Amino acid sequence: GLNRRFFEAISCGFTITDDAPGTDEVLGSDLARQVMFPSPQQAADMASQYVNDPEERARLWGLEKDAIKGYSYEEAVKALLKAL
């Protein structure tokens, strides 16, 4: 499944990812389909595509950042404190 590194990577820059369990739930299926790759060849193709299209890369990164807002360390601590 997803680990903290997934969220930290998106915070630092546009991210493409393999088909890890939980990606659909966090990013939403539409966005996940646009940034997930099933094979190394498709990863290379996607990287090339997004390197050559900075506007699309920036648009998708904005969507990624919005999708992970609820998964920040601050939100995790709030959830923990609320559970106590």
PDB file of N, CA and C in Angstrom:
ATOM      1  N   GLY A   1       0.811  -1.187   0.000  1.00  0.00           N
ATOM      2  CA  GLY A   1       0.000   0.000   0.000  1.00  0.00           C
ATOM      3  C   GLY A   1       0.854   1.250   0.000  1.00  0.00           C
ATOM      4  N   LEU A   2       0.221   2.355   0.240  1.00  0.00           N
ATOM      5  CA  LEU A   2       0.903   3.648   0.232  1.00  0.00           C
ATOM      6  C   LEU A   2       1.611   3.891   1.552  1.00  0.00           C
ATOM      7  N   ASN A   3       2.742   4.564   1.475  1.00  0.00           N
ATOM      8  CA  ASN A   3       3.454   4.945   2.685  1.00  0.00           C
ATOM      9  C   ASN A   3       3.624   6.464   2.695  1.00  0.00           C
ATOM     10  N   ARG A   4       4.218   6.991   3.749  1.00  0.00           N
ATOM     11  CA  ARG A   4       4.382   8.445   3.876  1.00  0.00           C
ATOM     12  C   ARG A   4       5.179   9.027   2.716  1.00  0.00           C
ATOM     13  N   ARG A   5       6.075   8.254   2.168  1.00  0.00           N
ATOM     14  CA  ARG A   5       6.916   8.753   1.075  1.00  0.00           C
ATOM     15  C   ARG A   5       6.080   9.157  -0.139  1.00  0.00           C
ATOM     16  N   PHE A   6       4.993   8.432  -0.387  1.00  0.00           N
ATOM     17  CA  PHE A   6       4.079   8.766  -1.478  1.00  0.00           C
ATOM     18  C   PHE A   6       3.595  10.208  -1.325  1.00  0.00           C
ATOM     19  N   PHE A   7       3.148  10.559  -0.129  1.00  0.00           N
ATOM     20  CA  PHE A   7       2.616  11.891   0.140  1.00  0.00           C
ATOM     21  C   PHE A   7       3.717  12.940   0.122  1.00  0.00           C
ATOM     22  N   GLU A   8       4.880  12.597   0.654  1.00  0.00           N
ATOM     23  CA  GLU A   8       5.994  13.536   0.676  1.00  0.00           C
ATOM     24  C   GLU A   8       6.503  13.821  -0.731  1.00  0.00           C
ATOM     25  N   ALA A   9       6.519  12.803  -1.591  1.00  0.00           N
ATOM     26  CA  ALA A   9       6.973  13.003  -2.968  1.00  0.00           C
ATOM     27  C   ALA A   9       6.056  13.974  -3.699  1.00  0.00           C
ATOM     28  N   ILE A  10       4.749  13.805  -3.549  1.00  0.00           N
ATOM     29  CA  ILE A  10       3.801  14.710  -4.206  1.00  0.00           C
ATOM     30  C   ILE A  10       3.966  16.131  -3.678  1.00  0.00           C
ATOM     31  N   SER A  11       4.229  16.271  -2.390  1.00  0.00           N
ATOM     32  CA  SER A  11       4.420  17.607  -1.821  1.00  0.00           C
ATOM     33  C   SER A  11       5.600  18.328  -2.459  1.00  0.00           C
ATOM     34  N   CYS A  12       6.597  17.565  -2.893  1.00  0.00           N
ATOM     35  CA  CYS A  12       7.823  18.154  -3.449  1.00  0.00           C
ATOM     36  C   CYS A  12       7.757  18.387  -4.952  1.00  0.00           C
ATOM     37  N   GLY A  13       6.894  17.684  -5.643  1.00  0.00           N
ATOM     38  CA  GLY A  13       6.811  17.851  -7.090  1.00  0.00           C
ATOM     39  C   GLY A  13       5.858  16.872  -7.719  1.00  0.00           C
ATOM     40  N   PHE A  14       5.548  17.106  -8.959  1.00  0.00           N
ATOM     41  CA  PHE A  14       4.655  16.227  -9.712  1.00  0.00           C
ATOM     42  C   PHE A  14       5.150  14.785  -9.630  1.00  0.00           C
ATOM     43  N   THR A  15       4.232  13.851  -9.420  1.00  0.00           N
ATOM     44  CA  THR A  15       4.601  12.462  -9.179  1.00  0.00           C
ATOM     45  C   THR A  15       3.799  11.521 -10.060  1.00  0.00           C
ATOM     46  N   ILE A  16       4.495  10.568 -10.698  1.00  0.00           N
ATOM     47  CA  ILE A  16       3.820   9.433 -11.303  1.00  0.00           C
ATOM     48  C   ILE A  16       4.155   8.225 -10.435  1.00  0.00           C
ATOM     49  N   THR A  17       3.297   7.223 -10.447  1.00  0.00           N
ATOM     50  CA  THR A  17       3.456   6.110  -9.521  1.00  0.00           C
ATOM     51  C   THR A  17       3.016   4.809 -10.151  1.00  0.00           C
ATOM     52  N   ASP A  18       3.508   3.704  -9.610  1.00  0.00           N
ATOM     53  CA  ASP A  18       3.003   2.414 -10.045  1.00  0.00           C
ATOM     54  C   ASP A  18       1.623   2.210  -9.431  1.00  0.00           C
ATOM     55  N   ASP A  19       0.996   1.131  -9.785  1.00  0.00           N
ATOM     56  CA  ASP A  19      -0.372   0.854  -9.340  1.00  0.00           C
ATOM     57  C   ASP A  19      -0.344   0.265  -7.933  1.00  0.00           C
ATOM     58  N   ALA A  20      -0.082   1.110  -6.945  1.00  0.00           N
ATOM     59  CA  ALA A  20      -0.009   0.669  -5.553  1.00  0.00           C
ATOM     60  C   ALA A  20      -1.410   0.662  -4.943  1.00  0.00           C
ATOM     61  N   PRO A  21      -1.711  -0.333  -4.122  1.00  0.00           N
ATOM     62  CA  PRO A  21      -3.016  -0.353  -3.453  1.00  0.00           C
ATOM     63  C   PRO A  21      -3.225   0.934  -2.654  1.00  0.00           C
ATOM     64  N   GLY A  22      -4.379   1.526  -2.799  1.00  0.00           N
ATOM     65  CA  GLY A  22      -4.718   2.750  -2.085  1.00  0.00           C
ATOM     66  C   GLY A  22      -4.604   4.011  -2.917  1.00  0.00           C
ATOM     67  N   THR A  23      -3.924   3.924  -4.055  1.00  0.00           N
ATOM     68  CA  THR A  23      -3.741   5.121  -4.884  1.00  0.00           C
ATOM     69  C   THR A  23      -5.084   5.670  -5.359  1.00  0.00           C
ATOM     70  N   ASP A  24      -5.965   4.800  -5.820  1.00  0.00           N
ATOM     71  CA  ASP A  24      -7.298   5.235  -6.267  1.00  0.00           C
ATOM     72  C   ASP A  24      -8.061   5.939  -5.154  1.00  0.00           C
ATOM     73  N   GLU A  25      -7.972   5.400  -3.943  1.00  0.00           N
ATOM     74  CA  GLU A  25      -8.722   5.967  -2.830  1.00  0.00           C
ATOM     75  C   GLU A  25      -8.220   7.367  -2.465  1.00  0.00           C
ATOM     76  N   VAL A  26      -6.918   7.575  -2.565  1.00  0.00           N
ATOM     77  CA  VAL A  26      -6.347   8.872  -2.184  1.00  0.00           C
ATOM     78  C   VAL A  26      -6.505   9.891  -3.312  1.00  0.00           C
ATOM     79  N   LEU A  27      -6.127   9.519  -4.520  1.00  0.00           N
ATOM     80  CA  LEU A  27      -6.135  10.470  -5.633  1.00  0.00           C
ATOM     81  C   LEU A  27      -7.469  10.546  -6.362  1.00  0.00           C
ATOM     82  N   GLY A  28      -8.305   9.551  -6.186  1.00  0.00           N
ATOM     83  CA  GLY A  28      -9.520   9.458  -6.988  1.00  0.00           C
ATOM     84  C   GLY A  28      -9.189   8.708  -8.270  1.00  0.00           C
ATOM     85  N   SER A  29     -10.121   7.938  -8.764  1.00  0.00           N
ATOM     86  CA  SER A  29      -9.817   7.045  -9.894  1.00  0.00           C
ATOM     87  C   SER A  29      -9.431   7.801 -11.163  1.00  0.00           C
ATOM     88  N   ASP A  30     -10.034   8.948 -11.429  1.00  0.00           N
ATOM     89  CA  ASP A  30      -9.704   9.689 -12.655  1.00  0.00           C
ATOM     90  C   ASP A  30      -8.258  10.185 -12.630  1.00  0.00           C
ATOM     91  N   LEU A  31      -7.860  10.837 -11.548  1.00  0.00           N
ATOM     92  CA  LEU A  31      -6.488  11.330 -11.439  1.00  0.00           C
ATOM     93  C   LEU A  31      -5.508  10.162 -11.374  1.00  0.00           C
ATOM     94  N   ALA A  32      -5.851   9.138 -10.636  1.00  0.00           N
ATOM     95  CA  ALA A  32      -4.962   7.977 -10.521  1.00  0.00           C
ATOM     96  C   ALA A  32      -4.672   7.384 -11.894  1.00  0.00           C
ATOM     97  N   ARG A  33      -5.673   7.293 -12.736  1.00  0.00           N
ATOM     98  CA  ARG A  33      -5.459   6.743 -14.093  1.00  0.00           C
ATOM     99  C   ARG A  33      -4.475   7.593 -14.890  1.00  0.00           C
ATOM    100  N   GLN A  34      -4.440   8.874 -14.606  1.00  0.00           N
ATOM    101  CA  GLN A  34      -3.562   9.769 -15.360  1.00  0.00           C
ATOM    102  C   GLN A  34      -2.119   9.739 -14.881  1.00  0.00           C
ATOM    103  N   VAL A  35      -1.877   9.285 -13.648  1.00  0.00           N
ATOM    104  CA  VAL A  35      -0.515   9.328 -13.107  1.00  0.00           C
ATOM    105  C   VAL A  35       0.030   7.946 -12.720  1.00  0.00           C
ATOM    106  N   MET A  36      -0.760   6.886 -12.894  1.00  0.00           N
ATOM    107  CA  MET A  36      -0.286   5.541 -12.567  1.00  0.00           C
ATOM    108  C   MET A  36       0.180   4.818 -13.820  1.00  0.00           C
ATOM    109  N   PHE A  37       1.213   4.036 -13.670  1.00  0.00           N
ATOM    110  CA  PHE A  37       1.704   3.233 -14.786  1.00  0.00           C
ATOM    111  C   PHE A  37       1.731   1.750 -14.392  1.00  0.00           C
ATOM    112  N   PRO A  38       1.357   0.870 -15.321  1.00  0.00           N
ATOM    113  CA  PRO A  38       1.358  -0.568 -15.030  1.00  0.00           C
ATOM    114  C   PRO A  38       2.675  -1.266 -15.378  1.00  0.00           C
ATOM    115  N   SER A  39       3.535  -0.613 -16.141  1.00  0.00           N
ATOM    116  CA  SER A  39       4.769  -1.273 -16.580  1.00  0.00           C
ATOM    117  C   SER A  39       5.906  -0.255 -16.640  1.00  0.00           C
ATOM    118  N   PRO A  40       7.135  -0.728 -16.575  1.00  0.00           N
ATOM    119  CA  PRO A  40       8.272   0.189 -16.692  1.00  0.00           C
ATOM    120  C   PRO A  40       8.266   0.969 -18.009  1.00  0.00           C
ATOM    121  N   GLN A  41       7.855   0.340 -19.088  1.00  0.00           N
ATOM    122  CA  GLN A  41       7.818   1.039 -20.378  1.00  0.00           C
ATOM    123  C   GLN A  41       6.815   2.196 -20.336  1.00  0.00           C
ATOM    124  N   GLN A  42       5.645   1.935 -19.749  1.00  0.00           N
ATOM    125  CA  GLN A  42       4.664   3.013 -19.659  1.00  0.00           C
ATOM    126  C   GLN A  42       5.158   4.119 -18.727  1.00  0.00           C
ATOM    127  N   ALA A  43       5.917   3.771 -17.691  1.00  0.00           N
ATOM    128  CA  ALA A  43       6.494   4.794 -16.808  1.00  0.00           C
ATOM    129  C   ALA A  43       7.418   5.714 -17.611  1.00  0.00           C
ATOM    130  N   ALA A  44       8.256   5.125 -18.442  1.00  0.00           N
ATOM    131  CA  ALA A  44       9.164   5.913 -19.276  1.00  0.00           C
ATOM    132  C   ALA A  44       8.384   6.789 -20.251  1.00  0.00           C
ATOM    133  N   ASP A  45       7.332   6.231 -20.838  1.00  0.00           N
ATOM    134  CA  ASP A  45       6.500   6.993 -21.774  1.00  0.00           C
ATOM    135  C   ASP A  45       5.815   8.161 -21.077  1.00  0.00           C
ATOM    136  N   MET A  46       5.275   7.902 -19.877  1.00  0.00           N
ATOM    137  CA  MET A  46       4.599   8.963 -19.130  1.00  0.00           C
ATOM    138  C   MET A  46       5.585  10.056 -18.731  1.00  0.00           C
ATOM    139  N   ALA A  47       6.752   9.660 -18.263  1.00  0.00           N
ATOM    140  CA  ALA A  47       7.760  10.648 -17.865  1.00  0.00           C
ATOM    141  C   ALA A  47       8.118  11.532 -19.044  1.00  0.00           C
ATOM    142  N   SER A  48       8.321  10.930 -20.194  1.00  0.00           N
ATOM    143  CA  SER A  48       8.651  11.690 -21.401  1.00  0.00           C
ATOM    144  C   SER A  48       7.510  12.632 -21.776  1.00  0.00           C
ATOM    145  N   GLN A  49       6.291  12.116 -21.715  1.00  0.00           N
ATOM    146  CA  GLN A  49       5.116  12.923 -22.064  1.00  0.00           C
ATOM    147  C   GLN A  49       5.007  14.144 -21.160  1.00  0.00           C
ATOM    148  N   TYR A  50       5.143  13.945 -19.843  1.00  0.00           N
ATOM    149  CA  TYR A  50       4.953  15.048 -18.915  1.00  0.00           C
ATOM    150  C   TYR A  50       6.147  16.002 -18.883  1.00  0.00           C
ATOM    151  N   VAL A  51       7.336  15.517 -19.179  1.00  0.00           N
ATOM    152  CA  VAL A  51       8.492  16.414 -19.283  1.00  0.00           C
ATOM    153  C   VAL A  51       8.285  17.386 -20.442  1.00  0.00           C
ATOM    154  N   ASN A  52       7.675  16.890 -21.508  1.00  0.00           N
ATOM    155  CA  ASN A  52       7.459  17.708 -22.700  1.00  0.00           C
ATOM    156  C   ASN A  52       6.171  18.525 -22.657  1.00  0.00           C
ATOM    157  N   ASP A  53       5.390  18.398 -21.591  1.00  0.00           N
ATOM    158  CA  ASP A  53       4.137  19.145 -21.471  1.00  0.00           C
ATOM    159  C   ASP A  53       4.045  19.762 -20.073  1.00  0.00           C
ATOM    160  N   PRO A  54       4.809  20.820 -19.821  1.00  0.00           N
ATOM    161  CA  PRO A  54       4.852  21.391 -18.468  1.00  0.00           C
ATOM    162  C   PRO A  54       3.508  21.927 -17.987  1.00  0.00           C
ATOM    163  N   GLU A  55       2.667  22.383 -18.889  1.00  0.00           N
ATOM    164  CA  GLU A  55       1.358  22.896 -18.457  1.00  0.00           C
ATOM    165  C   GLU A  55       0.477  21.772 -17.920  1.00  0.00           C
ATOM    166  N   GLU A  56       0.464  20.634 -18.608  1.00  0.00           N
ATOM    167  CA  GLU A  56      -0.317  19.486 -18.141  1.00  0.00           C
ATOM    168  C   GLU A  56       0.276  18.945 -16.843  1.00  0.00           C
ATOM    169  N   ARG A  57       1.588  18.900 -16.762  1.00  0.00           N
ATOM    170  CA  ARG A  57       2.264  18.437 -15.549  1.00  0.00           C
ATOM    171  C   ARG A  57       1.882  19.328 -14.368  1.00  0.00           C
ATOM    172  N   ALA A  58       1.892  20.629 -14.566  1.00  0.00           N
ATOM    173  CA  ALA A  58       1.528  21.564 -13.501  1.00  0.00           C
ATOM    174  C   ALA A  58       0.058  21.405 -13.105  1.00  0.00           C
ATOM    175  N   ARG A  59      -0.801  21.203 -14.091  1.00  0.00           N
ATOM    176  CA  ARG A  59      -2.227  21.011 -13.799  1.00  0.00           C
ATOM    177  C   ARG A  59      -2.440  19.759 -12.949  1.00  0.00           C
ATOM    178  N   LEU A  60      -1.817  18.657 -13.356  1.00  0.00           N
ATOM    179  CA  LEU A  60      -1.975  17.409 -12.615  1.00  0.00           C
ATOM    180  C   LEU A  60      -1.345  17.497 -11.225  1.00  0.00           C
ATOM    181  N   TRP A  61      -0.212  18.183 -11.109  1.00  0.00           N
ATOM    182  CA  TRP A  61       0.410  18.340  -9.798  1.00  0.00           C
ATOM    183  C   TRP A  61      -0.515  19.104  -8.853  1.00  0.00           C
ATOM    184  N   GLY A  62      -1.189  20.121  -9.368  1.00  0.00           N
ATOM    185  CA  GLY A  62      -2.150  20.850  -8.551  1.00  0.00           C
ATOM    186  C   GLY A  62      -3.250  19.933  -8.042  1.00  0.00           C
ATOM    187  N   LEU A  63      -3.736  19.046  -8.901  1.00  0.00           N
ATOM    188  CA  LEU A  63      -4.768  18.086  -8.493  1.00  0.00           C
ATOM    189  C   LEU A  63      -4.222  17.104  -7.460  1.00  0.00           C
ATOM    190  N   GLU A  64      -2.979  16.670  -7.652  1.00  0.00           N
ATOM    191  CA  GLU A  64      -2.358  15.751  -6.684  1.00  0.00           C
ATOM    192  C   GLU A  64      -2.249  16.420  -5.311  1.00  0.00           C
ATOM    193  N   LYS A  65      -1.767  17.659  -5.292  1.00  0.00           N
ATOM    194  CA  LYS A  65      -1.605  18.372  -4.015  1.00  0.00           C
ATOM    195  C   LYS A  65      -2.948  18.541  -3.317  1.00  0.00           C
ATOM    196  N   ASP A  66      -3.982  18.866  -4.083  1.00  0.00           N
ATOM    197  CA  ASP A  66      -5.317  18.997  -3.484  1.00  0.00           C
ATOM    198  C   ASP A  66      -5.790  17.664  -2.912  1.00  0.00           C
ATOM    199  N   ALA A  67      -5.512  16.572  -3.620  1.00  0.00           N
ATOM    200  CA  ALA A  67      -5.981  15.250  -3.200  1.00  0.00           C
ATOM    201  C   ALA A  67      -5.335  14.790  -1.893  1.00  0.00           C
ATOM    202  N   ILE A  68      -4.106  15.235  -1.622  1.00  0.00           N
ATOM    203  CA  ILE A  68      -3.411  14.750  -0.419  1.00  0.00           C
ATOM    204  C   ILE A  68      -3.503  15.704   0.769  1.00  0.00           C
ATOM    205  N   LYS A  69      -4.206  16.800   0.638  1.00  0.00           N
ATOM    206  CA  LYS A  69      -4.280  17.783   1.729  1.00  0.00           C
ATOM    207  C   LYS A  69      -4.726  17.158   3.052  1.00  0.00           C
ATOM    208  N   GLY A  70      -5.641  16.239   3.002  1.00  0.00           N
ATOM    209  CA  GLY A  70      -6.142  15.616   4.227  1.00  0.00           C
ATOM    210  C   GLY A  70      -5.205  14.591   4.830  1.00  0.00           C
ATOM    211  N   TYR A  71      -4.058  14.371   4.205  1.00  0.00           N
ATOM    212  CA  TYR A  71      -3.116  13.350   4.666  1.00  0.00           C
ATOM    213  C   TYR A  71      -1.826  13.958   5.204  1.00  0.00           C
ATOM    214  N   SER A  72      -1.850  15.224   5.590  1.00  0.00           N
ATOM    215  CA  SER A  72      -0.645  15.883   6.107  1.00  0.00           C
ATOM    216  C   SER A  72      -0.339  15.374   7.514  1.00  0.00           C
ATOM    217  N   TYR A  73       0.875  15.625   7.977  1.00  0.00           N
ATOM    218  CA  TYR A  73       1.226  15.271   9.350  1.00  0.00           C
ATOM    219  C   TYR A  73       0.302  15.985  10.334  1.00  0.00           C
ATOM    220  N   GLU A  74      -0.011  17.220  10.019  1.00  0.00           N
ATOM    221  CA  GLU A  74      -0.906  17.979  10.901  1.00  0.00           C
ATOM    222  C   GLU A  74      -2.264  17.290  11.013  1.00  0.00           C
ATOM    223  N   GLU A  75      -2.808  16.855   9.886  1.00  0.00           N
ATOM    224  CA  GLU A  75      -4.112  16.175   9.908  1.00  0.00           C
ATOM    225  C   GLU A  75      -4.026  14.828  10.624  1.00  0.00           C
ATOM    226  N   ALA A  76      -2.897  14.132  10.461  1.00  0.00           N
ATOM    227  CA  ALA A  76      -2.716  12.851  11.151  1.00  0.00           C
ATOM    228  C   ALA A  76      -2.684  13.042  12.670  1.00  0.00           C
ATOM    229  N   VAL A  77      -1.993  14.092  13.135  1.00  0.00           N
ATOM    230  CA  VAL A  77      -1.932  14.376  14.569  1.00  0.00           C
ATOM    231  C   VAL A  77      -3.303  14.773  15.092  1.00  0.00           C
ATOM    232  N   LYS A  78      -4.020  15.598  14.327  1.00  0.00           N
ATOM    233  CA  LYS A  78      -5.380  15.980  14.750  1.00  0.00           C
ATOM    234  C   LYS A  78      -6.269  14.757  14.903  1.00  0.00           C
ATOM    235  N   ALA A  79      -6.195  13.829  13.959  1.00  0.00           N
ATOM    236  CA  ALA A  79      -6.995  12.609  14.027  1.00  0.00           C
ATOM    237  C   ALA A  79      -6.609  11.767  15.246  1.00  0.00           C
ATOM    238  N   LEU A  80      -5.308  11.697  15.504  1.00  0.00           N
ATOM    239  CA  LEU A  80      -4.819  10.949  16.669  1.00  0.00           C
ATOM    240  C   LEU A  80      -5.331  11.565  17.966  1.00  0.00           C
ATOM    241  N   LEU A  81      -5.205  12.880  18.092  1.00  0.00           N
ATOM    242  CA  LEU A  81      -5.653  13.557  19.308  1.00  0.00           C
ATOM    243  C   LEU A  81      -7.159  13.454  19.495  1.00  0.00           C
ATOM    244  N   LYS A  82      -7.878  13.510  18.403  1.00  0.00           N
ATOM    245  CA  LYS A  82      -9.338  13.383  18.486  1.00  0.00           C
ATOM    246  C   LYS A  82      -9.724  11.988  18.956  1.00  0.00           C
ATOM    247  N   ALA A  83      -8.970  10.981  18.554  1.00  0.00           N
ATOM    248  CA  ALA A  83      -9.267   9.605  18.942  1.00  0.00           C
ATOM    249  C   ALA A  83      -8.971   9.364  20.419  1.00  0.00           C
ATOM    250  N   LEU A  84      -8.077  10.167  20.980  1.00  0.00           N
ATOM    251  CA  LEU A  84      -7.743  10.015  22.399  1.00  0.00           C
ATOM    252  C   LEU A  84      -8.823  10.622  23.232  1.00  0.00           C
TER     253      LEU A  84
END
